[in-house]
Amino acid sequence: MTASRNRIAVAWMLAGLSLLSCAKGNDDLWAKAEGVRPDSEAQEINLAAGKFYTFDAEPMDQYPDLWPCKPWSKGTKLTDEETGDIRSKTLAVGWKDTDLVLTLDLGKQRSISKVSLHAIIDNVWKSGIPASVAVSLSLDGKAFDSAGKLDWNSGEGSSSVWGELSFDSSPARYVRLNLIRPESPCDNFLLDELQVLGEYSSDWKYVPKEGAYHGAFNNDQTFYDEGIKTGFVTAFEKLVGKKTSMMLWYKGMRPDRLFDYIHETMGKYTAENRSPDDRRFFIYGWLPDDYKAADLAQGVLDENWTEYFRQVREYQASDEDYGPVWFRPANEMNGSWTNYSGDPVNYVRFWRRMYNIAEQFGITDYNVFVWAVSDITYNSGSAVKPNAKMKDYYPGDQYVDWIGASVYYHSRAAVPYPSYLLNELETISAVKPVMIAEGAFRAKQEGCDPVRWVDEWFSLDKTHPRVKCVIWFNMWGDTDDGRIQKQPAALELYRQKVQSPYWLDTIPQTVKSEIAERKARQNKDN
C-alpha cells in the first residue's frame, strides 16, 4: 500500500492543487465558463444548521434535548433552526443549578466570524440569561483559543434574547461555549438555538469544464425480450453508438443492506471500467422506502449509516483505484409515491443527520451527495401535500454537491418535455451543478412525442447549460416505456445527437486530477 499511496501523492503534487485552495482552482478552471457556472464568491450562512454538538451536564427532565446521535451528538434541538419564547419553551433545552460546556462540531474546517446563542427568559420559572458565555475555537477539538464573550442584547421585559459575538474571520471546526449559570434569583437557563455564521462557497465537485456526462440505467429488464441476459451496460452503449461516463443503479436503505452490497454491484456491472484511465462514475438511488421522514430524522437508521460510511472509508482507503461514489439518497421526496414524502421539515433534518455521520468518517469531500427531486411540484390530485414544495425539502448548499431531478413525460405538466421540466429545479440553488438524475420519454402515454423528447434532451447544452450530466432511464413498465430501442426514429436521433463531443463518454483529465487530489486528502486525513 505504501507504493500505491506514494503514486497518489505524486499525482497530487503534479496537479499543483490542494483542497484548501479548491475554490481558487475551480475559479481558474471555470474562467471561460461565463454564463454557465454561477458566481462562486463566498456567501455568509449559518454553518451550525443541523450540526452535531455535545455538552457536559445533563439537561432538566422538563426540558430535555431530543434524538441524540451517539457518539457525536447529544441532541438536535440547539441546531434545528427553530427559536421561540416563553410560549414555546418546548423548543428549548434547560439546565438548572449548573455551569455548562457546550461543544459544536461544524464537520470540517470553516471560516467563521460570528457566534450567536438564543435563550428564553421566564421570570415565573426563574429562567434567566447565563452570567457569562465565553467562546473558544479549535481546529482539532483539542486545543482551543479564546475568541471572546457573548454580549446579550436583551431589552427590559423581553421573553427571549440573542447573545452574540463577532470577530475577524477565523478558521475553526469546533466551537466551544463555556456558560456560567445565571445570577440569583434565577436558577436555570433555557437555550433553543446556536448559530455560527461563516463563509461558504461552492466548488462544483467533479464538474467537467466542457461538456456533460452521458449516463444511463440498464438492467435485466432492458433487453429481456431481445435475448440479452448479461452485459446490459455495454449492450446499451453499442445500441446508441457511444459509451457512458455515468452509470445509475439502486439499492434499499435498510439495516440488512450495507455498503458491501453496492460494492459487489459496482464490481459486477462496472468491472470493465474500473481502471483510473477508463472508468464510469457510479451513482445510485439509495432509498429508505420503509421509513417515514420523521423516523429517519429521529435516528432509526443511525447504526446503519455509521457502519455504512465506515465501510465506504475502508474500501476507498484500501484500493487506490476506487473512484468516488455518487450517493443519491431518498430521491423524489416531493412526490406522494415515496414513504418519506409530505414532511419537508423532518426530511431536511434526516438528510443533515445522515450527511453529518458521513462527515465524521471524513468521506464527504471525496464522494458526492446528490439531492434529487421529481421534476416539478404538483398541487392537486394524488401528488404532494399542498405545503410541500420542492424547495422546502432542500437541506442547504453545505449539505449537497449536485442537485438533480427525475425528468419524465407526463401530461399534467404545462409543457411535458425536458427544457420546461428543469425550470423549477434550477431555482433551488444558485451555486450547485445540475443533473437529470434519471429520465426518459413515456412512449405509452397519450401525446408523447419521443423524437421531440430526444431533441430537447440533447439541446440542454443550449437551453440549460448548468446541466452537466444526463442519465437515460432505459426501462419499461406497465404504463410507460422509456426504452430507446423501441422507438426507431427517436433512436436514430439519439445516435446522431449523442455523437457530439459535448456528451462525454469518459471522465475528463481535469476531473481525474481532482479525483486524485481529493483521494490523497481523504487518505491523509483518515
Coordinates of C-alpha atoms in Angstrom, one line a residue:
M1 CA 0.0 0.0 0.0
T2 CA 2.9 2.4 0.6
A3 CA 3.9 2.4 -3.1
S4 CA 0.3 3.0 -4.1
R5 CA -0.1 5.9 -1.7
N6 CA 3.2 7.4 -3.0
R7 CA 1.9 7.3 -6.6
I8 CA -1.3 9.1 -5.5
A9 CA 0.8 11.7 -3.6
V10 CA 2.9 12.3 -6.7
A11 CA -0.2 12.7 -8.8
W12 CA -1.5 15.2 -6.3
M13 CA 1.7 17.2 -6.3
L14 CA 1.8 17.2 -10.1
A15 CA -1.8 18.5 -10.2
G16 CA -0.5 21.6 -8.3
L17 CA -3.6 21.9 -6.3
S18 CA -4.8 21.2 -2.8
L19 CA -8.3 21.0 -1.3
L20 CA -7.6 24.0 0.8
S21 CA -7.4 26.0 -2.4
C22 CA -10.2 24.2 -4.2
A23 CA -12.3 27.3 -4.7
K24 CA -9.5 29.1 -6.4
G25 CA -8.6 26.1 -8.6
N26 CA -12.2 25.9 -9.8
D27 CA -12.3 29.6 -10.4
D28 CA -9.3 29.1 -12.8
L29 CA -11.0 26.1 -14.3
W30 CA -14.2 27.9 -14.9
A31 CA -12.7 31.3 -16.0
K32 CA -14.0 30.7 -19.5
A33 CA -17.4 29.4 -18.4
E34 CA -19.1 32.8 -18.1
G35 CA -22.9 32.4 -18.1
V36 CA -22.7 28.7 -17.1
R37 CA -21.0 28.5 -13.7
P38 CA -22.7 30.6 -11.0
D39 CA -20.8 33.2 -9.1
S40 CA -18.7 31.2 -6.6
E41 CA -17.8 34.1 -4.2
A42 CA -18.3 33.1 -0.6
Q43 CA -21.6 33.8 1.0
E44 CA -22.3 34.1 4.7
I45 CA -24.6 31.3 6.0
N46 CA -25.4 29.6 9.3
L47 CA -22.8 26.9 9.3
A48 CA -24.3 25.4 12.5
A49 CA -27.6 24.4 11.0
G50 CA -28.2 20.8 11.7
K51 CA -24.7 20.2 13.0
F52 CA -23.7 17.9 15.9
Y53 CA -22.9 19.1 19.4
T54 CA -22.2 17.7 22.9
F55 CA -22.5 19.1 26.4
D56 CA -21.0 18.1 29.8
A57 CA -24.1 18.4 32.0
E58 CA -27.4 16.7 31.7
P59 CA -30.5 18.9 31.0
M60 CA -33.5 19.2 33.2
D61 CA -36.2 16.5 32.8
Q62 CA -38.8 19.1 32.0
Y63 CA -36.7 20.5 29.0
P64 CA -34.6 17.6 27.6
D65 CA -32.8 17.5 24.3
L66 CA -34.1 15.2 21.6
W67 CA -32.8 12.4 19.4
P68 CA -29.1 12.2 20.2
C69 CA -26.8 10.7 17.6
K70 CA -24.2 8.7 19.5
P71 CA -21.4 9.2 20.0
W72 CA -21.2 12.5 18.1
S73 CA -24.3 14.4 19.3
K74 CA -26.3 14.6 22.5
G75 CA -29.4 16.1 20.8
T76 CA -30.9 18.0 17.9
K77 CA -32.8 21.0 19.4
L78 CA -30.0 23.5 19.5
T79 CA -29.2 23.5 15.8
D80 CA -32.7 22.8 14.4
E81 CA -33.2 26.4 13.3
E82 CA -36.3 26.7 15.5
T83 CA -36.4 29.6 18.0
G84 CA -39.2 30.7 20.3
D85 CA -40.2 32.5 23.5
I86 CA -42.0 31.6 26.8
R87 CA -45.0 30.4 24.8
S88 CA -42.8 27.8 23.0
K89 CA -40.5 26.6 25.7
T90 CA -40.6 23.1 24.5
L91 CA -38.2 24.1 21.7
A92 CA -35.6 24.7 24.4
V93 CA -33.1 22.6 26.3
G94 CA -32.8 23.6 30.0
W95 CA -30.2 23.3 32.7
K96 CA -30.6 24.1 36.4
D97 CA -28.0 24.9 39.1
T98 CA -25.0 24.1 36.9
D99 CA -22.4 25.6 34.6
L100 CA -22.2 24.1 31.1
V101 CA -19.6 23.4 28.4
L102 CA -21.2 23.1 25.0
T103 CA -19.1 22.0 22.0
L104 CA -20.3 22.3 18.4
D105 CA -18.7 20.3 15.6
L106 CA -19.0 22.0 12.2
G107 CA -17.9 18.8 10.5
K108 CA -15.0 20.3 8.7
Q109 CA -12.8 23.4 8.9
R110 CA -14.7 26.5 8.1
S111 CA -14.0 30.2 8.2
I112 CA -16.3 31.8 10.8
S113 CA -16.9 35.3 12.0
K114 CA -19.9 35.3 14.4
V115 CA -21.4 33.1 17.2
S116 CA -24.9 33.6 18.4
L117 CA -26.9 31.9 21.1
H118 CA -30.7 32.2 21.8
A119 CA -32.1 32.0 25.3
I120 CA -35.7 32.0 26.6
I121 CA -36.4 34.1 29.7
D122 CA -39.2 33.2 32.1
N123 CA -39.4 35.1 35.4
V124 CA -42.0 32.7 36.8
W125 CA -39.9 29.7 36.1
K126 CA -36.7 31.6 37.2
S127 CA -35.2 31.1 33.8
G128 CA -32.6 33.7 33.0
I129 CA -29.5 34.6 30.9
P130 CA -26.2 32.9 31.7
A131 CA -24.0 35.1 33.7
S132 CA -21.3 34.8 31.0
V133 CA -20.7 32.8 27.9
A134 CA -17.0 32.5 26.8
V135 CA -16.4 31.3 23.2
S136 CA -13.3 29.5 22.1
L137 CA -12.3 27.9 18.7
S138 CA -10.4 24.8 17.7
L139 CA -9.2 23.1 14.5
D140 CA -8.8 19.7 16.1
G141 CA -11.1 19.6 19.1
K142 CA -8.2 19.5 21.5
A143 CA -6.5 22.9 21.6
F144 CA -9.0 25.8 22.0
D145 CA -8.2 29.5 21.6
S146 CA -10.3 32.2 23.2
A147 CA -12.5 34.3 20.8
G148 CA -14.2 36.5 23.4
K149 CA -17.6 36.6 25.3
L150 CA -21.1 36.9 24.1
D151 CA -23.0 40.2 24.5
W152 CA -26.7 39.9 25.4
N153 CA -28.9 42.4 23.6
S154 CA -32.0 42.0 25.8
G155 CA -34.5 44.7 26.4
E156 CA -36.5 45.1 29.6
G157 CA -39.4 42.7 29.7
S158 CA -38.0 40.5 26.8
S159 CA -39.1 36.9 26.8
S160 CA -36.2 35.8 24.5
V161 CA -32.8 37.2 23.7
W162 CA -29.8 36.6 21.5
G163 CA -26.3 36.7 22.8
E164 CA -23.8 37.5 20.0
L165 CA -20.0 37.7 19.5
S166 CA -18.4 38.9 16.2
F167 CA -14.8 38.7 15.4
D168 CA -12.4 38.7 12.5
S169 CA -12.8 35.7 10.2
S170 CA -11.1 32.7 11.8
P171 CA -10.6 29.1 10.8
A172 CA -12.2 26.5 13.0
R173 CA -14.0 23.2 13.1
Y174 CA -15.1 23.2 16.7
V175 CA -16.8 26.0 18.6
R176 CA -16.9 25.7 22.4
L177 CA -19.1 27.8 24.7
N178 CA -18.4 27.9 28.4
L179 CA -21.6 29.0 30.1
I180 CA -21.8 30.2 33.7
R181 CA -25.1 29.7 35.5
P182 CA -27.4 32.8 35.8
E183 CA -27.2 35.0 38.9
S184 CA -29.8 34.8 41.6
P185 CA -32.8 34.8 41.8
C186 CA -32.6 32.8 38.5
D187 CA -31.5 29.2 39.0
N188 CA -31.8 27.8 35.4
F189 CA -31.4 28.8 31.8
L190 CA -33.2 27.7 28.6
L191 CA -31.4 27.6 25.3
D192 CA -33.1 26.9 22.0
E193 CA -30.7 27.8 19.1
L194 CA -26.9 28.0 18.5
Q195 CA -25.8 29.7 15.3
V196 CA -22.3 30.1 13.7
L197 CA -22.1 32.5 10.8
G198 CA -19.3 32.0 8.3
E199 CA -18.2 31.8 4.7
Y200 CA -19.4 29.2 2.3
S201 CA -18.6 28.8 -1.4
S202 CA -19.5 26.0 -3.8
D203 CA -16.6 24.4 -5.6
W204 CA -18.5 22.4 -8.3
K205 CA -17.2 18.9 -7.4
Y206 CA -16.2 16.8 -10.4
V207 CA -18.0 19.1 -12.9
P208 CA -16.4 18.9 -16.4
K209 CA -15.1 22.1 -17.7
E210 CA -16.5 21.3 -21.1
G211 CA -19.4 19.1 -21.8
A212 CA -21.7 16.9 -19.7
Y213 CA -21.6 13.3 -18.6
H214 CA -23.6 10.8 -20.7
G215 CA -25.2 8.3 -18.4
A216 CA -27.8 5.6 -18.4
F217 CA -29.6 3.0 -16.4
N218 CA -30.0 -0.5 -17.8
N219 CA -30.7 -3.9 -16.1
D220 CA -32.0 -7.3 -16.8
Q221 CA -35.4 -5.9 -17.9
T222 CA -34.0 -3.5 -20.5
F223 CA -33.4 -6.2 -23.2
Y224 CA -35.4 -9.0 -21.7
D225 CA -37.4 -9.6 -24.9
E226 CA -34.3 -9.4 -27.1
G227 CA -32.4 -12.3 -25.7
I228 CA -29.7 -10.2 -23.9
K229 CA -29.2 -11.6 -20.5
T230 CA -25.9 -10.1 -19.4
G231 CA -23.8 -7.0 -20.2
F232 CA -26.7 -4.6 -20.2
V233 CA -24.5 -1.5 -19.9
T234 CA -22.3 -2.4 -22.9
A235 CA -25.3 -3.5 -24.8
F236 CA -26.8 -0.1 -24.4
E237 CA -23.6 1.6 -25.4
K238 CA -23.5 -0.4 -28.6
L239 CA -27.1 0.4 -29.3
V240 CA -26.6 4.2 -29.1
G241 CA -23.1 4.2 -30.6
K242 CA -21.4 5.8 -27.6
K243 CA -20.0 4.9 -24.2
T244 CA -21.5 6.2 -21.0
S245 CA -19.5 8.0 -18.4
M246 CA -22.1 7.7 -15.6
M247 CA -23.9 4.5 -14.6
L248 CA -27.1 4.6 -12.4
W249 CA -28.2 1.8 -10.0
Y250 CA -30.5 1.5 -7.0
K251 CA -30.4 -0.1 -3.5
G252 CA -32.6 -0.1 -0.4
M253 CA -31.6 1.9 2.7
R254 CA -32.2 -0.6 5.4
P255 CA -30.2 -2.4 8.1
D256 CA -29.6 -5.6 6.1
R257 CA -28.1 -3.6 3.1
L258 CA -24.7 -2.2 3.9
F259 CA -22.2 -0.7 1.5
D260 CA -20.6 -4.1 0.8
Y261 CA -23.7 -4.9 -1.2
I262 CA -23.3 -1.9 -3.5
H263 CA -19.5 -2.6 -3.7
E264 CA -20.3 -6.0 -5.1
T265 CA -22.8 -4.4 -7.6
M266 CA -20.1 -1.9 -8.7
G267 CA -17.7 -4.8 -9.3
K268 CA -20.3 -6.8 -11.3
Y269 CA -21.6 -4.0 -13.6
T270 CA -18.5 -1.8 -14.0
A271 CA -15.7 -4.4 -14.0
E272 CA -14.6 -3.3 -17.5
N273 CA -14.4 0.3 -16.4
R274 CA -12.7 0.1 -13.0
S275 CA -9.3 1.4 -14.0
P276 CA -8.5 5.1 -13.4
D277 CA -7.9 5.7 -17.1
D278 CA -11.2 4.1 -18.3
R279 CA -13.9 4.2 -15.7
R280 CA -17.6 5.2 -15.4
F281 CA -18.8 7.2 -12.5
F282 CA -21.3 5.2 -10.4
I283 CA -24.4 6.8 -9.0
Y284 CA -27.2 5.1 -7.2
G285 CA -30.6 5.9 -5.7
W286 CA -30.3 5.0 -2.0
L287 CA -33.9 4.5 -1.0
P288 CA -35.4 4.4 2.6
D289 CA -38.7 3.1 1.3
D290 CA -39.7 1.5 4.6
Y291 CA -39.4 4.7 6.7
K292 CA -41.2 8.0 7.3
A293 CA -39.1 11.1 7.3
A294 CA -39.7 11.6 11.0
D295 CA -38.3 8.1 11.8
L296 CA -35.2 8.9 9.8
A297 CA -34.8 12.3 11.5
Q298 CA -35.1 10.7 14.9
G299 CA -32.3 8.2 14.2
V300 CA -33.9 4.9 13.3
L301 CA -31.0 4.2 10.9
D302 CA -28.1 5.8 12.8
E303 CA -26.4 2.4 13.3
N304 CA -26.9 1.5 9.7
W305 CA -25.4 4.8 8.4
T306 CA -22.5 4.5 10.8
E307 CA -21.5 1.1 9.6
Y308 CA -22.3 2.0 6.0
F309 CA -20.0 5.0 5.9
R310 CA -17.3 3.2 7.8
Q311 CA -17.3 0.6 5.0
V312 CA -17.1 3.3 2.4
R313 CA -14.0 4.7 4.1
E314 CA -12.3 1.3 4.4
Y315 CA -12.9 0.3 0.8
Q316 CA -11.6 3.5 -0.5
A317 CA -8.6 3.5 1.8
S318 CA -7.6 0.0 0.7
D319 CA -8.0 0.5 -3.1
E320 CA -6.2 3.3 -4.9
D321 CA -8.4 2.8 -8.0
Y322 CA -11.6 3.1 -6.1
G323 CA -13.3 6.1 -7.5
P324 CA -15.8 8.4 -5.7
V325 CA -19.3 7.1 -5.1
W326 CA -22.2 9.3 -6.1
F327 CA -24.9 8.9 -3.4
R328 CA -28.5 9.9 -4.3
P329 CA -30.4 9.4 -1.0
A330 CA -34.2 9.5 -0.7
N331 CA -34.9 10.9 -4.1
E332 CA -38.3 12.1 -5.4
M333 CA -39.3 13.2 -1.9
N334 CA -41.7 15.8 -3.3
G335 CA -43.9 13.1 -4.8
S336 CA -46.6 11.3 -3.0
W337 CA -45.4 7.8 -4.1
T338 CA -42.4 7.9 -1.6
N339 CA -42.9 6.9 2.0
Y340 CA -40.8 9.8 3.2
S341 CA -42.8 12.5 1.3
G342 CA -45.1 15.2 2.7
D343 CA -42.9 16.1 5.6
P344 CA -40.2 18.6 4.5
V345 CA -39.1 19.7 8.0
N346 CA -38.2 16.2 9.0
Y347 CA -36.8 15.3 5.6
V348 CA -34.3 18.2 5.9
R349 CA -33.4 17.0 9.4
F350 CA -32.9 13.4 8.3
W351 CA -30.6 14.4 5.4
R352 CA -28.5 16.6 7.6
R353 CA -28.2 13.9 10.2
M354 CA -27.1 11.3 7.6
Y355 CA -24.6 13.6 6.0
N356 CA -23.2 14.6 9.4
I357 CA -22.4 10.9 10.1
A358 CA -20.7 10.6 6.7
E359 CA -18.7 13.7 7.6
Q360 CA -17.5 12.1 10.8
F361 CA -15.8 9.5 8.7
G362 CA -14.1 12.0 6.5
I363 CA -15.7 10.9 3.2
T364 CA -17.8 13.9 2.2
D365 CA -15.0 15.8 0.3
Y366 CA -14.2 12.9 -1.9
N367 CA -17.6 11.4 -2.6
V368 CA -20.7 13.1 -4.0
F369 CA -24.1 13.7 -2.4
V370 CA -26.9 14.3 -5.0
W371 CA -30.2 15.8 -3.9
A372 CA -32.7 14.8 -6.5
V373 CA -36.4 15.6 -6.8
S374 CA -39.3 14.7 -9.1
D375 CA -39.1 17.3 -11.9
I376 CA -42.0 19.6 -10.9
T377 CA -44.1 20.3 -7.9
Y378 CA -47.8 19.3 -8.2
N379 CA -50.5 20.8 -6.0
S380 CA -53.5 18.7 -6.9
G381 CA -54.7 15.1 -7.5
S382 CA -52.6 12.4 -5.9
A383 CA -49.5 14.4 -5.7
V384 CA -47.7 16.1 -2.9
K385 CA -49.4 17.8 0.1
P386 CA -50.2 21.4 -0.5
N387 CA -47.4 22.9 1.6
A388 CA -44.7 20.6 0.5
K389 CA -43.0 22.4 -2.4
M390 CA -39.8 21.2 -4.0
K391 CA -37.7 23.9 -2.3
D392 CA -39.0 23.1 1.2
Y393 CA -37.1 19.8 1.1
Y394 CA -33.7 21.3 0.3
P395 CA -31.2 20.7 3.2
G396 CA -28.9 23.6 2.2
D397 CA -25.9 24.1 0.0
Q398 CA -23.4 22.9 2.6
Y399 CA -25.1 19.5 2.6
V400 CA -25.4 19.0 -1.2
D401 CA -22.9 18.6 -4.0
W402 CA -25.2 18.4 -7.0
I403 CA -28.9 19.0 -7.5
G404 CA -30.9 16.8 -9.8
A405 CA -34.3 15.7 -10.9
S406 CA -36.2 12.7 -12.3
V407 CA -37.4 14.1 -15.6
Y408 CA -40.2 12.1 -17.4
Y409 CA -43.0 12.9 -19.8
H410 CA -46.3 13.5 -18.0
S411 CA -49.3 15.2 -19.4
R412 CA -50.1 17.2 -16.2
A413 CA -47.1 19.4 -16.9
A414 CA -47.7 22.6 -18.9
V415 CA -45.0 21.5 -21.3
P416 CA -44.1 17.9 -20.6
Y417 CA -40.6 18.0 -22.2
P418 CA -37.1 18.3 -20.7
S419 CA -36.4 22.0 -21.1
Y420 CA -39.6 23.1 -19.3
L421 CA -39.4 20.4 -16.7
L422 CA -36.0 21.6 -15.4
N423 CA -37.0 25.2 -14.8
E424 CA -38.2 24.8 -11.2
L425 CA -35.2 22.7 -10.2
E426 CA -32.8 25.4 -11.2
T427 CA -34.4 27.9 -8.8
I428 CA -33.5 25.7 -5.8
S429 CA -29.8 26.7 -5.5
A430 CA -27.8 29.3 -7.4
V431 CA -24.5 27.7 -6.8
K432 CA -24.9 23.9 -7.5
P433 CA -24.3 22.0 -10.7
V434 CA -27.4 20.3 -12.1
M435 CA -28.1 16.8 -13.5
I436 CA -31.0 14.8 -14.9
A437 CA -30.6 12.0 -12.3
E438 CA -32.9 9.8 -14.4
G439 CA -35.4 10.4 -17.2
A440 CA -36.9 9.4 -20.5
F441 CA -40.0 9.7 -22.6
R442 CA -43.0 7.6 -21.8
A443 CA -44.0 6.3 -25.1
K444 CA -47.2 4.7 -24.0
Q445 CA -48.7 8.0 -22.7
E446 CA -51.1 9.8 -25.0
G447 CA -49.5 12.8 -26.8
C448 CA -45.9 11.8 -26.0
D449 CA -43.5 12.6 -28.9
P450 CA -40.3 10.5 -28.4
V451 CA -38.5 12.4 -31.1
R452 CA -39.2 15.8 -29.6
W453 CA -38.1 14.4 -26.2
V454 CA -34.7 13.3 -27.5
D455 CA -34.2 16.5 -29.4
E456 CA -34.8 18.6 -26.3
W457 CA -32.7 16.2 -24.2
F458 CA -29.7 16.8 -26.3
S459 CA -30.4 20.5 -26.6
L460 CA -29.9 21.2 -22.9
D461 CA -26.3 22.4 -23.6
K462 CA -28.0 25.5 -25.0
T463 CA -31.3 25.7 -23.1
H464 CA -29.9 24.7 -19.6
P465 CA -26.1 24.9 -19.7
R466 CA -25.9 24.2 -15.9
V467 CA -27.0 20.6 -16.7
K468 CA -23.7 18.8 -16.6
C469 CA -25.0 15.2 -16.5
V470 CA -27.9 13.4 -18.1
I471 CA -28.9 9.8 -17.3
W472 CA -31.3 7.9 -19.7
F473 CA -33.6 5.5 -17.9
N474 CA -33.8 2.8 -20.4
M475 CA -36.5 0.8 -18.9
W476 CA -40.2 -0.2 -19.3
G477 CA -43.2 -0.6 -17.2
D478 CA -46.9 -1.5 -17.4
T479 CA -47.9 2.1 -18.1
D480 CA -44.8 3.6 -19.7
D481 CA -41.8 2.6 -21.8
G482 CA -38.7 4.6 -22.0
R483 CA -36.5 2.2 -23.9
I484 CA -34.8 4.0 -26.7
Q485 CA -34.5 0.9 -28.8
K486 CA -38.3 0.6 -29.1
Q487 CA -38.7 3.9 -30.9
P488 CA -36.7 3.7 -34.2
A489 CA -37.0 7.4 -35.1
A490 CA -36.0 8.5 -31.6
L491 CA -33.2 6.0 -31.5
E492 CA -31.8 7.3 -34.8
L493 CA -31.9 10.9 -33.5
Y494 CA -30.3 9.8 -30.2
R495 CA -27.4 8.1 -32.1
Q496 CA -26.9 11.2 -34.1
K497 CA -27.1 13.8 -31.3
V498 CA -25.0 11.9 -28.7
Q499 CA -22.0 11.9 -31.0
S500 CA -21.3 15.5 -30.2
P501 CA -18.2 15.7 -28.0
Y502 CA -20.2 17.7 -25.6
W503 CA -21.8 14.4 -24.3
L504 CA -18.9 12.8 -22.6
D505 CA -18.1 9.1 -22.9
T506 CA -15.2 9.3 -20.4
I507 CA -14.2 11.3 -17.4
P508 CA -12.1 14.3 -18.4
Q509 CA -8.4 14.6 -17.3
T510 CA -9.1 17.7 -15.2
V511 CA -11.7 15.7 -13.2
K512 CA -9.3 12.8 -12.9
S513 CA -6.7 15.1 -11.4
E514 CA -9.4 16.4 -9.0
I515 CA -10.2 12.8 -8.0
A516 CA -6.6 12.0 -7.2
E517 CA -6.3 15.3 -5.2
R518 CA -9.3 14.6 -3.1
K519 CA -8.5 11.0 -2.6
A520 CA -5.0 11.8 -1.3
R521 CA -6.5 14.3 1.1
Q522 CA -9.1 11.7 2.3
N523 CA -6.4 9.1 2.8
K524 CA -4.2 11.6 4.7
D525 CA -7.0 12.7 7.0
N526 CA -8.1 9.1 7.8

